[in-house]
Amino acid sequence: GESVGLHLPTLSVQEGDNSIINCAYSNSASDYFIWYKQESGKGPQFIIDIRSNMDKRQGQRVTVLLNKTVKHLSLQIAATQPGDSAVYFCAVSGGSYIPTFGRGTSLIVHP
Amino acid sequence: DTAVSQTPKYLVTQMGNDKSIKCEQNLGHDTMYWYKQDSKKFLKIMFSYNNKELIINETVPNRFSPKSPDKAHLNLHINSLELGDSAVYFCASSQGGSGYTFGSGTRLTVV
């Protein structure tokens, strides 16, 4: 089966800094990777995804990097804002289409 | 319009009771899911269901059962509730393997 882990349970940054949240996965057959943001009292919200045929994908202020060689992906948030404070999850799926979630990283943005 | 809606948002009940949580999606997705999120924010898949196949996480007690009256609804029934069932339960849907969308969660407290 798949196991997914985030490297840090908590990440504290200053407003305006760039944030990097890392995630590792175990199954080399995984081919779809998703980052979610969960604010307090809400469900996880889709941020960005990437498939295994890519190694980088950019959105608005967010970039996901995928390194299949070491089975690692990261979420980069540029110019972090207080509204970015939340728990971030990576999710990984393969042929079953059922994503396995890592334990979240709590991002704390200090004004 | 809420894409994935679940009710109730909060549920407090006594041990031994039977309860249901309802979920509806208006996205036209073909697959629905139930996840359990524990106090440490770990999201664990419980069920995945489309018109053709029910996939059950083998670690889920058989006191939990999904019921799908149609492809837009997947309700969760829980029999003989236990203290350890206290958690936040999320419904989600997807089209095939992408477009995962979560509901806002149901906080279940068993006393």
CSV table of N, CA, C and O in Angstrom, one decimal, chain A residues 4 32 34 36 38-46 49 51 87 89 93 96-104, chain B residues 9 33 35 37-38 40-45 47-48 55 90 94 96-105 107:
chain,number,residue,atom,x,y,z
A,4,VAL,N,2.1,8.0,3.0
A,4,VAL,CA,2.4,9.4,2.7
A,4,VAL,C,2.8,10.1,3.9
A,4,VAL,O,2.0,10.0,4.9
A,32,TYR,N,-0.6,10.5,-9.5
A,32,TYR,CA,-1.4,11.7,-9.4
A,32,TYR,C,-1.2,12.2,-8.0
A,32,TYR,O,-1.4,11.5,-7.0
A,34,ILE,N,-1.9,15.6,-5.2
A,34,ILE,CA,-2.8,16.7,-5.0
A,34,ILE,C,-2.4,17.4,-3.7
A,34,ILE,O,-2.0,16.7,-2.7
A,36,TYR,N,-3.9,20.0,-0.8
A,36,TYR,CA,-5.1,20.6,-0.2
A,36,TYR,C,-4.8,21.5,0.9
A,36,TYR,O,-3.8,21.4,1.6
A,38,GLN,N,-6.7,23.1,4.4
A,38,GLN,CA,-7.8,23.0,5.2
A,38,GLN,C,-7.8,24.1,6.3
A,38,GLN,O,-6.9,24.1,7.1
A,39,GLU,N,-8.8,25.0,6.2
A,39,GLU,CA,-8.9,26.0,7.2
A,39,GLU,C,-9.8,25.5,8.4
A,39,GLU,O,-10.5,24.5,8.2
A,40,SER,N,-9.6,26.1,9.5
A,40,SER,CA,-10.3,25.6,10.7
A,40,SER,C,-11.8,25.6,10.5
A,40,SER,O,-12.5,26.5,10.0
A,41,GLY,N,-12.4,24.4,10.8
A,41,GLY,CA,-13.9,24.3,10.7
A,41,GLY,C,-14.4,24.0,9.3
A,41,GLY,O,-15.6,24.0,9.1
A,42,LYS,N,-13.5,23.8,8.3
A,42,LYS,CA,-13.9,23.6,7.0
A,42,LYS,C,-13.3,22.3,6.4
A,42,LYS,O,-12.4,21.7,7.0
A,43,GLY,N,-13.8,21.9,5.3
A,43,GLY,CA,-13.2,20.7,4.6
A,43,GLY,C,-12.0,21.0,3.8
A,43,GLY,O,-11.7,22.2,3.5
A,44,PRO,N,-11.2,20.0,3.4
A,44,PRO,CA,-10.0,20.3,2.6
A,44,PRO,C,-10.4,20.9,1.3
A,44,PRO,O,-11.4,20.5,0.7
A,45,GLN,N,-9.7,21.9,0.8
A,45,GLN,CA,-9.9,22.6,-0.4
A,45,GLN,C,-8.8,22.3,-1.4
A,45,GLN,O,-7.6,22.5,-1.0
A,46,PHE,N,-9.1,22.0,-2.6
A,46,PHE,CA,-8.1,21.7,-3.6
A,46,PHE,C,-7.3,23.0,-3.9
A,46,PHE,O,-7.8,24.1,-4.0
A,49,ASP,N,-2.7,20.4,-8.4
A,49,ASP,CA,-2.4,19.0,-8.6
A,49,ASP,C,-1.3,18.8,-9.7
A,49,ASP,O,-1.0,19.8,-10.4
A,51,ARG,N,0.4,15.5,-12.3
A,51,ARG,CA,0.5,14.1,-12.7
A,51,ARG,C,2.0,13.7,-12.9
A,51,ARG,O,2.8,14.6,-13.0
A,87,VAL,N,-4.0,24.2,7.6
A,87,VAL,CA,-3.3,22.9,7.5
A,87,VAL,C,-3.3,22.5,6.1
A,87,VAL,O,-4.3,22.5,5.4
A,89,PHE,N,-2.3,19.5,3.3
A,89,PHE,CA,-2.2,18.1,3.1
A,89,PHE,C,-1.7,17.8,1.7
A,89,PHE,O,-2.2,18.4,0.7
A,93,SER,N,-2.3,9.3,-5.3
A,93,SER,CA,-3.1,8.2,-5.7
A,93,SER,C,-2.5,7.5,-6.9
A,93,SER,O,-1.6,8.1,-7.6
A,96,SER,N,-5.9,3.0,-8.3
A,96,SER,CA,-7.2,2.9,-7.6
A,96,SER,C,-8.0,4.2,-7.6
A,96,SER,O,-9.2,4.2,-7.3
A,97,TYR,N,-7.4,5.3,-7.9
A,97,TYR,CA,-8.0,6.6,-7.8
A,97,TYR,C,-8.3,7.1,-6.4
A,97,TYR,O,-8.9,8.2,-6.3
A,98,ILE,N,-8.1,6.3,-5.4
A,98,ILE,CA,-8.4,6.7,-4.1
A,98,ILE,C,-7.2,7.3,-3.5
A,98,ILE,O,-6.2,6.6,-3.3
A,99,PRO,N,-7.2,8.6,-3.2
A,99,PRO,CA,-6.0,9.3,-2.7
A,99,PRO,C,-5.7,8.9,-1.3
A,99,PRO,O,-6.6,8.8,-0.4
A,100,THR,N,-4.4,8.7,-1.0
A,100,THR,CA,-4.0,8.5,0.4
A,100,THR,C,-3.4,9.8,0.9
A,100,THR,O,-2.6,10.4,0.2
A,101,PHE,N,-3.9,10.3,2.0
A,101,PHE,CA,-3.5,11.6,2.5
A,101,PHE,C,-2.3,11.4,3.5
A,101,PHE,O,-2.2,10.4,4.3
A,102,GLY,N,-1.4,12.4,3.5
A,102,GLY,CA,-0.4,12.5,4.5
A,102,GLY,C,-0.9,13.2,5.7
A,102,GLY,O,-2.0,13.8,5.7
A,103,ARG,N,-0.2,13.1,6.8
A,103,ARG,CA,-0.5,13.9,7.9
A,103,ARG,C,-0.3,15.4,7.6
A,103,ARG,O,0.7,15.7,7.0
A,104,GLY,N,-1.1,16.3,8.0
A,104,GLY,CA,-1.0,17.7,7.6
A,104,GLY,C,0.1,18.4,8.2
A,104,GLY,O,0.7,18.0,9.2
B,9,LYS,N,-24.0,19.3,10.6
B,9,LYS,CA,-22.6,19.8,10.8
B,9,LYS,C,-22.1,19.3,12.1
B,9,LYS,O,-20.9,19.1,12.2
B,33,TYR,N,-17.1,9.4,-1.6
B,33,TYR,CA,-16.2,8.9,-0.5
B,33,TYR,C,-16.7,9.3,0.8
B,33,TYR,O,-17.3,10.4,1.0
B,35,TYR,N,-14.5,10.0,4.5
B,35,TYR,CA,-13.2,10.0,5.2
B,35,TYR,C,-13.5,10.3,6.7
B,35,TYR,O,-14.4,11.0,7.0
B,37,GLN,N,-11.5,12.1,10.0
B,37,GLN,CA,-10.4,12.8,10.4
B,37,GLN,C,-10.3,12.8,11.9
B,37,GLN,O,-11.2,13.2,12.6
B,38,ASP,N,-9.2,12.3,12.4
B,38,ASP,CA,-9.1,12.2,13.9
B,38,ASP,C,-8.6,13.5,14.5
B,38,ASP,O,-8.4,14.5,13.8
B,40,LYS,N,-5.8,14.5,15.5
B,40,LYS,CA,-4.5,14.9,15.0
B,40,LYS,C,-4.6,15.3,13.5
B,40,LYS,O,-3.5,15.4,12.8
B,41,LYS,N,-5.8,15.4,13.0
B,41,LYS,CA,-6.0,15.9,11.6
B,41,LYS,C,-5.7,14.8,10.6
B,41,LYS,O,-5.6,15.2,9.4
B,42,PHE,N,-5.4,13.6,11.0
B,42,PHE,CA,-5.1,12.6,10.0
B,42,PHE,C,-6.4,12.2,9.3
B,42,PHE,O,-7.4,11.8,9.9
B,43,LEU,N,-6.4,12.3,7.9
B,43,LEU,CA,-7.5,11.9,7.1
B,43,LEU,C,-7.4,10.5,6.6
B,43,LEU,O,-6.4,10.1,5.9
B,44,LYS,N,-8.4,9.7,6.9
B,44,LYS,CA,-8.3,8.2,6.5
B,44,LYS,C,-9.6,7.9,5.7
B,44,LYS,O,-10.7,8.1,6.1
B,45,ILE,N,-9.3,7.2,4.6
B,45,ILE,CA,-10.4,6.8,3.7
B,45,ILE,C,-11.2,5.7,4.4
B,45,ILE,O,-10.6,4.8,5.0
B,47,PHE,N,-14.7,4.7,2.9
B,47,PHE,CA,-15.4,4.0,1.8
B,47,PHE,C,-15.2,4.8,0.5
B,47,PHE,O,-15.0,6.0,0.5
B,48,SER,N,-15.2,4.1,-0.6
B,48,SER,CA,-15.3,4.7,-1.9
B,48,SER,C,-16.4,4.0,-2.7
B,48,SER,O,-16.5,2.8,-2.6
B,55,ILE,N,-15.8,0.1,-2.4
B,55,ILE,CA,-14.5,-0.3,-1.9
B,55,ILE,C,-14.5,0.1,-0.4
B,55,ILE,O,-14.7,1.3,-0.1
B,90,PHE,N,-15.8,13.4,6.8
B,90,PHE,CA,-15.9,14.2,5.5
B,90,PHE,C,-16.4,13.4,4.4
B,90,PHE,O,-15.9,12.3,4.2
B,94,SER,N,-15.7,12.7,-6.7
B,94,SER,CA,-14.7,12.9,-7.8
B,94,SER,C,-15.3,12.4,-9.0
B,94,SER,O,-16.2,11.6,-9.0
B,96,GLY,N,-14.1,10.1,-11.8
B,96,GLY,CA,-13.0,9.2,-12.1
B,96,GLY,C,-11.9,9.5,-11.0
B,96,GLY,O,-12.2,9.4,-9.8
B,97,GLY,N,-10.7,9.8,-11.4
B,97,GLY,CA,-9.7,10.0,-10.5
B,97,GLY,C,-9.3,11.4,-10.2
B,97,GLY,O,-8.2,11.7,-9.7
B,98,SER,N,-10.1,12.4,-10.6
B,98,SER,CA,-9.7,13.8,-10.4
B,98,SER,C,-10.9,14.6,-10.0
B,98,SER,O,-12.0,14.2,-10.0
B,99,GLY,N,-10.6,15.9,-9.7
B,99,GLY,CA,-11.6,16.8,-9.3
B,99,GLY,C,-12.2,16.6,-7.9
B,99,GLY,O,-13.3,16.9,-7.6
B,100,TYR,N,-11.4,16.0,-7.0
B,100,TYR,CA,-11.8,15.7,-5.6
B,100,TYR,C,-12.4,17.0,-5.0
B,100,TYR,O,-11.7,18.0,-4.9
B,101,THR,N,-13.6,16.9,-4.5
B,101,THR,CA,-14.2,18.0,-3.8
B,101,THR,C,-14.8,17.5,-2.5
B,101,THR,O,-15.5,16.5,-2.4
B,102,PHE,N,-14.5,18.2,-1.4
B,102,PHE,CA,-14.9,17.8,-0.1
B,102,PHE,C,-16.0,18.6,0.4
B,102,PHE,O,-16.2,19.8,0.1
B,103,GLY,N,-16.9,18.0,1.3
B,103,GLY,CA,-17.9,18.7,2.0
B,103,GLY,C,-17.2,19.4,3.2
B,103,GLY,O,-16.0,19.3,3.4
B,104,SER,N,-18.0,20.1,4.0
B,104,SER,CA,-17.5,20.9,5.1
B,104,SER,C,-17.3,20.1,6.4
B,104,SER,O,-16.9,20.6,7.4
B,105,GLY,N,-17.7,18.9,6.4
B,105,GLY,CA,-17.5,18.0,7.5
B,105,GLY,C,-18.7,17.9,8.5
B,105,GLY,O,-19.5,18.8,8.6
B,107,ARG,N,-19.0,17.0,12.6
B,107,ARG,CA,-18.3,16.7,13.8
B,107,ARG,C,-19.1,15.8,14.7
B,107,ARG,O,-20.2,16.3,15.2
